[in-house]
Coordinates of C-alpha atoms in Angstrom, one line a residue:
X98 CA 98.7 77.6 109.4
X99 CA 99.7 80.1 107.0
X100 CA 97.8 80.9 103.8
X101 CA 98.4 80.5 100.8
X102 CA 98.4 83.6 97.9
X103 CA 98.1 83.4 94.3
X104 CA 101.8 83.4 93.1
X105 CA 100.8 86.7 90.6
X106 CA 100.1 88.3 94.0
X107 CA 103.2 86.0 95.7
X108 CA 105.1 88.4 92.5
X109 CA 103.9 91.5 93.4
X110 CA 104.9 91.3 97.5
X111 CA 107.9 90.8 96.1
X112 CA 107.6 94.2 93.7
X113 CA 105.5 95.5 97.0
X114 CA 108.8 95.7 99.8
X115 CA 111.3 96.4 97.4
X116 CA 109.9 99.9 97.0
X117 CA 109.0 99.7 100.6
X118 CA 112.0 98.7 101.8
X119 CA 114.1 101.3 99.7
X120 CA 111.3 104.4 100.1
X121 CA 112.4 107.3 103.0
X122 CA 108.4 108.1 103.8
X123 CA 105.4 104.7 103.7
X124 CA 102.4 106.0 104.4
X125 CA 99.5 103.8 104.9
X126 CA 95.9 104.4 104.7
X127 CA 93.7 102.4 105.9
X128 CA 89.7 101.5 105.8
X129 CA 86.9 99.2 107.1
X130 CA 87.6 96.5 105.7
X131 CA 91.8 96.1 107.6
X132 CA 89.6 95.6 110.6
X133 CA 86.8 93.2 108.8
X134 CA 88.9 90.3 110.0
X135 CA 88.8 92.0 113.8
X136 CA 85.1 90.9 113.2
X137 CA 83.8 94.0 112.7
X138 CA 81.4 94.4 109.4
X139 CA 81.8 97.0 106.6
X140 CA 78.9 100.0 107.5
X141 CA 78.7 99.5 103.6
X142 CA 78.5 95.7 102.5
X143 CA 75.2 94.1 102.4
X144 CA 74.1 94.0 106.6
X145 CA 76.4 96.2 107.2
X146 CA 74.6 98.8 110.1
X147 CA 73.6 101.3 107.4
X148 CA 71.6 98.9 105.6
X149 CA 69.7 98.6 108.3
X150 CA 70.3 102.2 109.7
X151 CA 70.1 105.2 106.6
X152 CA 73.2 106.8 106.9
X153 CA 71.5 110.5 106.3
X154 CA 69.1 109.9 108.7
X155 CA 71.1 108.1 111.7
X156 CA 74.0 110.0 110.8
X157 CA 73.5 113.4 109.6
X158 CA 75.0 116.1 112.0
X159 CA 72.1 117.8 112.1
X160 CA 69.6 115.2 112.5
X161 CA 71.8 113.9 115.6
X162 CA 70.5 117.6 116.9
X163 CA 67.5 117.1 116.2
X164 CA 66.9 113.7 117.3
X165 CA 69.4 112.6 119.1
X166 CA 67.9 108.9 120.1
X167 CA 67.9 108.2 116.0
X168 CA 71.9 108.2 117.0
X169 CA 72.1 106.6 119.9
X170 CA 70.0 103.2 118.9
X171 CA 72.5 103.7 115.7
X172 CA 75.1 104.1 118.2
X173 CA 74.5 100.7 120.6
X174 CA 74.2 98.9 118.1
X175 CA 77.9 100.3 116.6
X176 CA 79.1 100.2 120.1
X177 CA 78.0 96.7 120.2
X178 CA 80.1 95.3 117.2
X179 CA 83.5 96.9 118.3
X180 CA 83.5 96.5 122.1
X181 CA 84.9 92.8 121.6
X182 CA 86.7 93.6 118.4
X183 CA 91.0 92.9 118.8
X184 CA 93.9 93.9 116.7
X185 CA 94.1 91.9 113.6
X186 CA 97.5 90.7 112.0
X187 CA 97.6 93.2 110.0
X188 CA 97.2 96.1 112.6
X189 CA 100.0 94.1 114.6
X190 CA 102.0 94.2 110.6
X191 CA 101.6 97.9 110.8
X192 CA 103.0 98.5 114.3
X193 CA 106.0 95.9 113.4
X194 CA 106.1 98.5 110.1
X195 CA 106.7 102.0 112.9
X196 CA 108.6 100.4 115.2
X197 CA 111.3 98.8 112.4
X198 CA 111.4 102.5 111.4
X199 CA 109.8 101.6 107.4
X200 CA 106.1 103.4 108.2
X201 CA 105.7 106.6 108.8
X202 CA 101.7 107.3 110.1
X203 CA 98.2 106.2 109.6
X204 CA 95.8 107.4 107.9
X205 CA 92.6 106.1 109.1
X206 CA 89.3 106.6 107.7
X207 CA 88.6 104.3 111.5
X208 CA 86.7 104.8 114.0
X209 CA 87.2 101.6 115.9
X210 CA 90.7 102.0 118.0
X211 CA 92.2 99.3 116.3
X212 CA 95.4 100.4 116.0
X213 CA 96.0 101.9 118.5
X214 CA 95.0 98.8 120.4
X215 CA 97.6 97.3 118.1
X216 CA 100.5 99.6 119.9
X217 CA 101.1 102.2 116.5
X218 CA 101.7 106.0 117.4
X219 CA 101.5 108.5 114.4
X220 CA 97.4 108.0 113.7
X221 CA 95.4 110.1 111.9
X222 CA 91.7 109.6 112.4
X223 CA 89.8 111.1 109.8
X224 CA 86.5 110.1 111.2
X225 CA 87.3 110.5 115.1
X226 CA 87.2 107.6 116.8
X227 CA 84.6 105.8 118.8
X228 CA 86.5 105.3 122.5
X229 CA 84.8 108.0 124.3
X230 CA 82.5 110.6 123.9
X231 CA 81.6 114.1 124.3
X232 CA 79.2 116.1 125.5
X233 CA 78.0 119.0 123.0
X234 CA 77.3 121.7 125.7
X235 CA 80.2 121.7 128.2
X236 CA 82.7 120.2 126.1
X237 CA 83.9 117.5 128.6
X238 CA 84.0 113.4 127.8
X239 CA 83.4 110.2 129.2
X240 CA 83.7 107.0 128.3
X241 CA 81.9 106.1 125.4
X242 CA 80.8 102.6 127.1
X243 CA 79.6 104.6 130.0
X244 CA 77.5 106.6 127.5
X245 CA 76.2 103.2 126.2
X246 CA 74.7 101.9 129.5
X247 CA 73.4 105.3 130.5
X248 CA 71.6 104.8 126.4
X249 CA 70.1 101.4 127.4
X250 CA 67.7 103.2 130.1
X251 CA 67.0 106.9 128.4
X252 CA 68.1 106.6 125.5
X253 CA 69.7 109.9 124.9
X254 CA 73.2 109.9 127.9
X255 CA 73.6 113.1 128.9
X256 CA 76.7 115.3 130.8
X257 CA 76.6 113.9 134.6
X258 CA 77.6 117.5 135.0
X259 CA 75.7 119.9 132.9
X260 CA 72.9 117.5 131.6
X261 CA 74.1 119.1 127.8
X262 CA 73.5 115.0 124.9
X263 CA 76.4 113.4 124.8
X264 CA 78.1 112.6 121.4
X265 CA 80.0 109.4 120.2
X266 CA 83.3 111.5 119.0
X267 CA 83.0 110.6 115.4
X268 CA 82.4 113.3 112.7
X269 CA 78.8 112.6 110.9
X270 CA 77.9 113.8 107.8
X271 CA 78.0 117.8 107.2
X272 CA 80.2 118.4 110.4
X273 CA 82.8 120.2 110.0
X274 CA 86.1 117.7 110.4
X275 CA 89.0 119.2 112.6
X276 CA 91.0 121.0 110.1
X277 CA 94.3 120.4 112.5
X278 CA 94.0 116.8 111.4
X279 CA 93.6 116.3 107.6
X280 CA 95.9 119.0 107.0
X281 CA 98.0 117.2 109.0
X282 CA 96.9 113.8 106.9
X283 CA 97.1 115.4 103.7
X284 CA 101.0 116.9 104.5
X285 CA 101.9 113.0 105.2
X286 CA 100.3 111.4 102.0
X287 CA 102.5 114.2 99.6
X288 CA 105.3 113.7 100.3
X289 CA 105.0 110.0 100.7
X290 CA 107.2 108.0 98.6
X291 CA 104.7 105.4 98.8
X292 CA 101.4 105.2 100.5
X293 CA 100.5 101.7 101.2
X294 CA 96.8 102.2 100.6
X295 CA 94.7 99.2 102.9
X296 CA 91.2 97.8 102.7
X297 CA 88.8 101.3 101.7
X298 CA 87.1 101.8 98.0
X299 CA 88.3 105.0 98.1
X300 CA 85.0 106.4 97.6
X301 CA 84.6 108.3 100.0
X302 CA 85.7 111.8 100.8
X303 CA 88.5 113.2 101.7
X304 CA 90.5 109.7 102.3
X305 CA 90.2 109.3 98.8
X306 CA 92.2 112.5 97.8
X307 CA 94.9 110.5 99.2
X308 CA 96.4 108.8 96.7
X309 CA 95.6 112.0 94.1
X310 CA 97.9 113.6 96.4
X311 CA 100.5 111.5 96.5
X312 CA 100.9 110.6 93.0
X313 CA 100.7 114.5 92.3
X314 CA 104.3 114.3 94.2
X315 CA 105.4 111.0 92.0
X316 CA 104.5 108.4 94.8
X317 CA 103.7 104.8 94.9
X318 CA 100.5 103.9 95.1
X319 CA 100.6 100.0 96.4
X320 CA 96.7 99.0 97.7
X321 CA 96.0 95.0 99.5
X322 CA 92.6 94.3 99.0
X323 CA 90.0 91.5 97.9
X324 CA 88.8 93.4 95.2
X325 CA 91.1 93.5 91.8
X326 CA 88.9 96.3 90.0
X327 CA 91.2 98.7 92.5
X328 CA 94.3 98.1 89.9
X329 CA 93.2 100.7 87.6
X330 CA 95.0 103.2 91.1
X331 CA 97.6 101.1 91.8
X332 CA 101.4 101.0 90.9
X333 CA 101.5 97.5 92.4
X334 CA 98.0 95.7 93.6
X335 CA 98.1 93.0 96.6
X336 CA 94.6 91.6 95.5
X337 CA 93.7 89.3 99.1
X338 CA 93.2 89.7 102.8
X339 CA 95.6 92.0 104.9
X340 CA 95.8 89.8 107.0
X341 CA 97.9 87.5 105.3
X342 CA 99.4 90.0 103.0
X343 CA 100.9 92.7 105.4
X344 CA 102.4 90.0 107.8
X345 CA 104.5 88.7 105.2
X346 CA 104.8 92.3 103.4
X347 CA 106.6 93.4 106.6
X348 CA 108.9 91.0 107.1
X349 CA 109.9 90.5 103.4
X350 CA 110.6 94.2 103.3
X351 CA 112.9 94.2 106.7
X352 CA 115.1 91.5 104.7
X353 CA 115.0 93.6 101.1
X354 CA 116.9 96.2 103.5
X355 CA 119.2 94.9 105.5
X356 CA 121.0 92.6 101.9
X357 CA 122.9 94.8 99.0
X358 CA 121.1 97.3 96.6
X359 CA 121.5 94.5 92.7
X360 CA 120.3 91.7 95.4
X361 CA 117.2 92.6 96.9
X362 CA 116.1 94.3 92.6
X363 CA 117.4 90.3 92.1
X364 CA 115.5 89.1 94.4
X365 CA 112.8 90.9 93.9
X366 CA 112.2 90.6 90.1
X367 CA 112.8 86.8 90.0
X368 CA 109.7 84.3 89.1
X369 CA 110.6 81.7 92.2
X370 CA 110.4 82.1 96.2
X371 CA 114.4 82.8 95.8
X372 CA 117.1 83.5 98.2
X373 CA 118.0 87.4 99.9
X374 CA 121.0 85.9 101.2

């Protein structure tokens, strides 16, 4: 059963759909909040992974080099949270928007691979992807599920070729982010006519830079999040769950693209649901 939205959100939804329908380039910026509806807790939330594992120790690159067993202790639990997760309605809506030509790309802080599972193609992963792991010695890759199974026995999974320590393909604190990924993401944000921000607090760099880059080029910011305090950074704030809002937004934008500009604007500013026909 479809969840009802606050009437104020319904009004903002139409405004956001009109912006997307008329934009030449729409880019999505996603954070942990979009995957909460898939059963993956936000690491920073109460009861999240970092309430148990201090990220300054367990997620720090220097600590990993010195005591990799600490990282893998946390990684086993993180993998358990992610391995059975499937894309939710928000992930699927973004993939559909890309197929229909609305969405140019996704910039994500997430490492859970759910955008790929949903069918999205052009994704800039700021923090990497936890589905694979890489040997710190010879750089050979292996599925993380195999490394986790090894870590259950020997605490620190090792490379089958050189006996080097394996590491998830995620960016740890103090570790250098691949410059090409960051540059491509920044270029996408700067060229976006609309930046669709979903499930991120915008407190972590470099993700929070993307909003500024878009605004500097006169782009519009649409934020989807249950936290209404983010509204000060938005041109349009859609307060509610992404899994409910995004599917409606994508359908509405698709309809608006197929009607006259005058009819689209009339619908987007109407108080009632109205008709697009």
